């Protein structure tokens, strides 16, 4: 397994409050992993510790298999956007990136233009930063991350405050970086629906604890449509449904309610089958499991970072 980031029992305390409980986490090479939780769940604290902006109270971090004295060198292979980068408002994109290129000791002057092209700002290179839209500012932030040719990006809430178009642009950019440049991405947000279109792994955090870790496939399993039927005789209804459809997947719920996980496209036929065979159908509905609701329940709470 190619592990990019590994944490072992990572913990952070502020005075009497434990913001991160002992956390074991592994980010594998090639993943786009979404860290999801409400504000104050511990996402930003975790990212700041990874970036070296805060020290953990206890625990260990390994980057690309390196730890201890080798950690600082390994950290150069990761670019962090944990807080909004402080760009000069009167500078153009080129001037801003040129400043950071010199500051960071990056020799290749062409890299500034390369990263602007990657993030789609090549045409806007003469516009002053203060005239940028929020989406353009975020893309310039990602361009800054890419200056040093990183193998991994760690992005804290990069789509926060963006409009629909801006969110779509960032999503397409991150997918491109992952697929074409083989950059591993760890991204945090509380906007599950958007991350569902981007990530291939979903880690949910609440009160500094990972409460769920799902692959894309498992997440989609949880969001499938299902048929809900309330009848007068659930035993008879189940018998009829199973006899007519050998592959039917159903669950009998309390109060004579039946949940059917497949055959959603044949809902009309199933309803008719029951009615024609003397089963009284009191309620019949098709419901998509609400992921947002499910996971808000999972990561809910009113904490503060």
Short mmCIF file of C-alpha atoms in Angstrom, two decimals:
data_model
loop_
_atom_site.label_atom_id
_atom_site.label_comp_id
_atom_site.label_asym_id
_atom_site.label_seq_id
_atom_site.Cartn_x
_atom_site.Cartn_y
_atom_site.Cartn_z
CA UNK A 1 0.00 0.00 0.00
CA UNK A 2 1.38 3.42 -0.97
CA UNK A 3 0.45 5.60 1.99
CA UNK A 4 0.83 9.35 1.48
CA UNK A 5 -0.34 10.39 4.96
CA UNK A 6 -0.62 8.17 8.03
CA UNK A 7 -1.53 9.30 11.53
CA UNK A 8 -1.30 7.15 14.63
CA UNK A 9 -3.33 8.09 17.71
CA UNK A 10 -3.06 11.77 16.77
CA UNK A 11 -4.54 13.95 19.50
CA UNK A 12 -4.96 17.69 20.11
CA UNK A 13 -6.03 19.36 23.35
CA UNK A 14 -6.70 23.05 23.95
CA UNK A 15 -6.76 23.70 27.72
CA UNK A 16 -9.60 21.44 28.94
CA UNK A 17 -11.05 20.63 25.50
CA UNK A 18 -9.93 17.67 23.38
CA UNK A 19 -10.51 18.80 19.77
CA UNK A 20 -9.00 15.69 18.15
CA UNK A 21 -9.47 12.35 19.92
CA UNK A 22 -6.73 9.73 19.21
CA UNK A 23 -7.05 9.58 15.42
CA UNK A 24 -5.81 6.82 13.12
CA UNK A 25 -6.03 7.84 9.47
CA UNK A 26 -4.41 6.75 6.20
CA UNK A 27 -4.54 8.55 2.85
CA UNK A 28 -3.53 6.29 -0.03
CA UNK A 29 -1.77 7.36 -3.21
CA UNK A 30 -4.18 8.35 -6.00
CA UNK A 31 -7.21 8.95 -3.78
CA UNK A 32 -9.46 11.97 -3.69
CA UNK A 33 -10.50 11.68 -0.07
CA UNK A 34 -13.17 13.97 1.37
CA UNK A 35 -13.08 14.79 5.07
CA UNK A 36 -16.62 15.79 5.97
CA UNK A 37 -17.97 17.28 9.15
CA UNK A 38 -19.75 20.28 10.58
CA UNK A 39 -17.81 23.42 11.47
CA UNK A 40 -15.93 22.66 14.66
CA UNK A 41 -15.76 18.90 14.11
CA UNK A 42 -11.94 19.01 14.04
CA UNK A 43 -11.28 19.19 10.28
CA UNK A 44 -9.26 22.43 10.32
CA UNK A 45 -7.32 21.42 13.42
CA UNK A 46 -6.36 18.13 11.75
CA UNK A 47 -5.22 19.98 8.60
CA UNK A 48 -3.25 22.58 10.59
CA UNK A 49 -1.39 19.79 12.42
CA UNK A 50 -0.58 18.09 9.10
CA UNK A 51 0.69 21.43 7.74
CA UNK A 52 2.83 22.03 10.83
CA UNK A 53 0.86 25.15 11.84
CA UNK A 54 -0.10 23.48 15.13
CA UNK A 55 1.65 20.83 17.18
CA UNK A 56 -0.25 17.69 18.20
CA UNK A 57 -0.64 16.99 21.92
CA UNK A 58 0.36 13.38 21.24
CA UNK A 59 0.53 10.81 18.45
CA UNK A 60 2.58 10.39 15.28
CA UNK A 61 2.46 11.50 11.64
CA UNK A 62 4.13 9.65 8.77
CA UNK A 63 4.32 11.24 5.30
CA UNK A 64 5.25 9.01 2.35
CA UNK A 65 6.46 6.49 4.92
CA UNK A 66 8.85 9.01 6.55
CA UNK A 67 8.74 10.19 10.15
CA UNK A 68 10.86 11.97 12.75
CA UNK A 69 13.72 13.98 11.25
CA UNK A 70 12.78 13.01 7.69
CA UNK A 71 9.28 14.46 8.09
CA UNK A 72 10.13 18.03 7.03
CA UNK A 73 11.68 16.86 3.76
CA UNK A 74 8.67 14.63 3.02
CA UNK A 75 6.31 17.55 3.79
CA UNK A 76 7.72 19.44 0.78
CA UNK A 77 5.93 16.92 -1.46
CA UNK A 78 2.58 18.11 -0.04
CA UNK A 79 0.98 21.51 -0.74
CA UNK A 80 -1.45 22.89 1.83
CA UNK A 81 -4.28 25.38 1.37
CA UNK A 82 -5.50 25.50 4.94
CA UNK A 83 -6.24 29.21 5.09
CA UNK A 84 -6.94 31.66 2.27
CA UNK A 85 -3.53 32.60 0.78
CA UNK A 86 -2.50 36.22 1.39
CA UNK A 87 -2.13 37.58 -2.14
CA UNK A 88 -1.28 41.22 -2.88
CA UNK A 89 -4.51 42.91 -4.09
CA UNK A 90 -2.74 45.30 -6.51
CA UNK A 91 -0.56 42.57 -8.05
CA UNK A 92 -1.52 40.52 -11.11
CA UNK A 93 -1.56 36.71 -10.96
CA UNK A 94 1.94 36.60 -12.49
CA UNK A 95 3.34 39.17 -10.03
CA UNK A 96 1.81 37.35 -7.06
CA UNK A 97 3.11 33.94 -8.11
CA UNK A 98 6.52 35.38 -9.05
CA UNK A 99 6.81 36.79 -5.50
CA UNK A 100 6.09 33.36 -3.98
CA UNK A 101 8.36 31.59 -6.50
CA UNK A 102 11.34 33.72 -5.41
CA UNK A 103 10.39 33.43 -1.73
CA UNK A 104 10.26 29.62 -1.97
CA UNK A 105 13.48 29.31 -3.94
CA UNK A 106 11.86 27.76 -7.04
CA UNK A 107 14.42 28.22 -9.82
CA UNK A 108 12.30 27.59 -12.94
CA UNK A 109 10.67 30.90 -13.96
CA UNK A 110 8.43 29.11 -16.48
CA UNK A 111 6.63 27.34 -13.63
CA UNK A 112 4.52 30.46 -12.94
CA UNK A 113 3.03 30.33 -16.45
CA UNK A 114 2.66 26.54 -16.35
CA UNK A 115 0.55 26.59 -13.19
CA UNK A 116 -1.59 29.48 -14.47
CA UNK A 117 -2.35 27.41 -17.55
CA UNK A 118 -3.16 24.33 -15.44
CA UNK A 119 -5.73 26.23 -13.35
CA UNK A 120 -7.20 28.07 -16.36
CA UNK A 121 -6.01 31.58 -15.49
CA UNK A 122 -3.54 32.11 -18.32
CA UNK A 123 -5.88 34.58 -20.04
CA UNK A 124 -6.38 36.50 -16.77
CA UNK A 125 -2.71 36.89 -15.91
CA UNK A 126 -2.74 40.72 -16.29
CA UNK A 127 -5.86 41.28 -14.19
CA UNK A 128 -5.20 42.54 -10.66
CA UNK A 129 -6.03 40.14 -7.86
CA UNK A 130 -8.57 42.52 -6.30
CA UNK A 131 -10.67 42.28 -9.50
CA UNK A 132 -10.83 38.47 -9.38
CA UNK A 133 -14.07 36.62 -8.65
CA UNK A 134 -14.11 34.31 -5.62
CA UNK A 135 -13.70 31.28 -7.90
CA UNK A 136 -10.67 32.83 -9.63
CA UNK A 137 -9.10 33.62 -6.24
CA UNK A 138 -9.50 29.98 -5.21
CA UNK A 139 -7.97 28.81 -8.50
CA UNK A 140 -5.00 31.13 -7.95
CA UNK A 141 -4.67 29.61 -4.48
CA UNK A 142 -4.47 26.16 -6.09
CA UNK A 143 -1.93 27.53 -8.64
CA UNK A 144 0.20 28.63 -5.67
CA UNK A 145 -0.08 25.10 -4.24
CA UNK A 146 1.14 23.67 -7.56
CA UNK A 147 4.25 25.89 -7.83
CA UNK A 148 6.47 23.31 -6.15
CA UNK A 149 5.20 20.29 -8.16
CA UNK A 150 3.55 18.53 -5.19
CA UNK A 151 2.45 14.88 -5.13
CA UNK A 152 -0.43 15.66 -2.77
CA UNK A 153 -2.81 18.57 -2.12
CA UNK A 154 -4.45 19.18 1.25
CA UNK A 155 -7.30 21.67 0.81
CA UNK A 156 -9.46 23.01 3.64
CA UNK A 157 -12.92 24.12 2.42
CA UNK A 158 -11.79 25.28 -1.08
CA UNK A 159 -15.40 25.52 -2.32
CA UNK A 160 -16.75 27.47 0.64
CA UNK A 161 -18.49 30.69 -0.48
CA UNK A 162 -18.32 29.87 -4.20
CA UNK A 163 -21.27 30.10 -6.58
CA UNK A 164 -22.41 27.09 -8.61
CA UNK A 165 -20.12 27.93 -11.53
CA UNK A 166 -17.12 28.44 -9.25
CA UNK A 167 -17.75 25.12 -7.49
CA UNK A 168 -17.97 23.32 -10.83
CA UNK A 169 -14.69 24.88 -12.02
CA UNK A 170 -12.83 23.81 -8.87
CA UNK A 171 -14.31 20.30 -9.12
CA UNK A 172 -13.21 19.90 -12.75
CA UNK A 173 -9.75 21.27 -11.93
CA UNK A 174 -9.22 18.89 -9.00
CA UNK A 175 -10.40 15.89 -11.04
CA UNK A 176 -7.96 16.86 -13.80
CA UNK A 177 -5.06 17.22 -11.35
CA UNK A 178 -5.86 13.81 -9.89
CA UNK A 179 -6.31 11.98 -13.20
CA UNK A 180 -3.76 13.70 -15.44
CA UNK A 181 -1.09 14.75 -12.93
CA UNK A 182 -1.57 11.80 -10.51
CA UNK A 183 -1.93 14.19 -7.56
CA UNK A 184 -3.45 12.67 -4.42
CA UNK A 185 -6.02 14.99 -2.83
CA UNK A 186 -7.34 15.37 0.72
CA UNK A 187 -10.17 17.88 0.78
CA UNK A 188 -12.50 19.03 3.54
CA UNK A 189 -15.98 20.42 3.27
CA UNK A 190 -19.43 20.18 4.79
CA UNK A 191 -21.11 20.19 1.33
CA UNK A 192 -21.69 16.46 0.85
CA UNK A 193 -23.61 16.69 -2.42
CA UNK A 194 -20.70 18.45 -4.13
CA UNK A 195 -18.03 16.15 -2.73
CA UNK A 196 -20.10 13.19 -3.91
CA UNK A 197 -19.33 14.32 -7.49
CA UNK A 198 -15.60 14.64 -6.80
CA UNK A 199 -14.24 12.20 -4.22
CA UNK A 200 -13.79 8.44 -4.29
CA UNK A 201 -13.57 8.09 -0.50
CA UNK A 202 -15.57 9.78 2.25
CA UNK A 203 -14.42 10.13 5.86
CA UNK A 204 -16.92 11.62 8.32
CA UNK A 205 -15.68 13.33 11.47
CA UNK A 206 -17.63 14.40 14.56
CA UNK A 207 -16.21 15.85 17.79
CA UNK A 208 -12.69 14.92 16.67
CA UNK A 209 -13.59 11.27 16.01
CA UNK A 210 -13.91 9.49 12.65
CA UNK A 211 -17.46 8.08 12.73
CA UNK A 212 -17.62 6.60 9.23
CA UNK A 213 -15.18 5.82 6.39
CA UNK A 214 -16.85 4.89 3.09
CA UNK A 215 -15.83 4.19 -0.49
CA UNK A 216 -17.77 5.81 -3.35
CA UNK A 217 -19.53 2.47 -4.01
CA UNK A 218 -20.71 2.17 -0.40
CA UNK A 219 -21.87 5.80 -0.36
CA UNK A 220 -23.93 5.20 -3.50
CA UNK A 221 -25.41 2.05 -1.94
CA UNK A 222 -26.73 4.19 0.88
CA UNK A 223 -28.33 6.68 -1.52
CA UNK A 224 -30.32 4.29 -3.69
CA UNK A 225 -34.01 4.82 -4.32
CA UNK A 226 -36.44 2.47 -2.66
CA UNK A 227 -40.17 1.74 -2.71
CA UNK A 228 -42.08 2.07 0.56
CA UNK A 229 -45.46 0.30 0.78
CA UNK A 230 -47.83 0.20 3.75
CA UNK A 231 -50.32 -2.70 3.52
CA UNK A 232 -52.94 -4.44 5.67
CA UNK A 233 -51.24 -7.85 5.46
CA UNK A 234 -47.43 -7.71 5.12
CA UNK A 235 -46.95 -11.51 5.20
CA UNK A 236 -49.28 -12.01 2.23
CA UNK A 237 -47.76 -9.05 0.37
CA UNK A 238 -44.22 -10.42 0.80
CA UNK A 239 -45.33 -13.85 -0.42
CA UNK A 240 -46.89 -12.34 -3.56
CA UNK A 241 -43.92 -10.09 -4.29
CA UNK A 242 -41.35 -12.88 -3.86
CA UNK A 243 -43.33 -15.33 -5.97
CA UNK A 244 -43.61 -12.83 -8.84
CA UNK A 245 -40.00 -11.55 -8.62
CA UNK A 246 -37.36 -14.10 -7.59
CA UNK A 247 -34.61 -11.44 -7.24
CA UNK A 248 -36.63 -8.93 -5.21
CA UNK A 249 -34.78 -7.30 -2.30
CA UNK A 250 -37.13 -6.26 0.48
CA UNK A 251 -37.32 -5.63 4.20
CA UNK A 252 -40.39 -5.83 6.41
CA UNK A 253 -40.55 -2.78 8.67
CA UNK A 254 -42.83 -2.11 11.67
CA UNK A 255 -46.53 -1.24 11.15
CA UNK A 256 -46.93 -3.43 8.01
CA UNK A 257 -44.53 -1.30 5.98
CA UNK A 258 -42.35 -2.97 3.33
CA UNK A 259 -39.18 -1.39 1.86
CA UNK A 260 -38.18 -2.68 -1.60
CA UNK A 261 -34.61 -1.86 -2.66
CA UNK A 262 -34.84 -2.86 -6.34
CA UNK A 263 -37.54 -3.01 -9.08
CA UNK A 264 -38.16 0.74 -8.61
CA UNK A 265 -38.79 1.00 -12.37
CA UNK A 266 -41.59 -1.61 -12.01
CA UNK A 267 -43.35 0.16 -9.14
CA UNK A 268 -46.70 0.35 -10.98
CA UNK A 269 -46.70 -3.40 -11.68
CA UNK A 270 -45.89 -4.22 -8.05
CA UNK A 271 -48.73 -2.02 -6.82
CA UNK A 272 -51.19 -3.64 -9.26
CA UNK A 273 -50.02 -7.14 -8.27
CA UNK A 274 -50.87 -6.50 -4.63
CA UNK A 275 -54.23 -4.81 -5.30
CA UNK A 276 -55.40 -7.49 -7.77
CA UNK A 277 -54.58 -10.20 -5.22
CA UNK A 278 -56.61 -8.69 -2.40
CA UNK A 279 -53.91 -6.82 -0.47
CA UNK A 280 -55.02 -3.37 0.63
CA UNK A 281 -52.29 -0.82 -0.20
CA UNK A 282 -52.64 2.06 2.27
CA UNK A 283 -49.56 3.97 1.14
CA UNK A 284 -47.19 3.63 -1.80
CA UNK A 285 -44.18 5.92 -2.33
CA UNK A 286 -40.74 6.02 -3.91
CA UNK A 287 -38.09 7.59 -1.71
CA UNK A 288 -34.48 8.48 -2.29
CA UNK A 289 -32.54 8.04 0.92
CA UNK A 290 -31.48 11.55 1.84
CA UNK A 291 -27.71 11.38 2.26
CA UNK A 292 -27.47 14.91 3.59
CA UNK A 293 -30.02 14.08 6.29
CA UNK A 294 -28.39 10.76 7.10
CA UNK A 295 -24.93 12.22 7.49
CA UNK A 296 -26.07 15.39 9.26
CA UNK A 297 -27.45 12.97 11.82
CA UNK A 298 -24.08 11.21 11.80
CA UNK A 299 -21.89 14.31 12.10
CA UNK A 300 -24.39 16.69 13.73
CA UNK A 301 -23.83 18.72 16.87
CA UNK A 302 -22.96 22.28 17.77
CA UNK A 303 -19.25 22.24 18.36
CA UNK A 304 -16.79 25.11 17.88
CA UNK A 305 -13.24 24.96 16.56
#
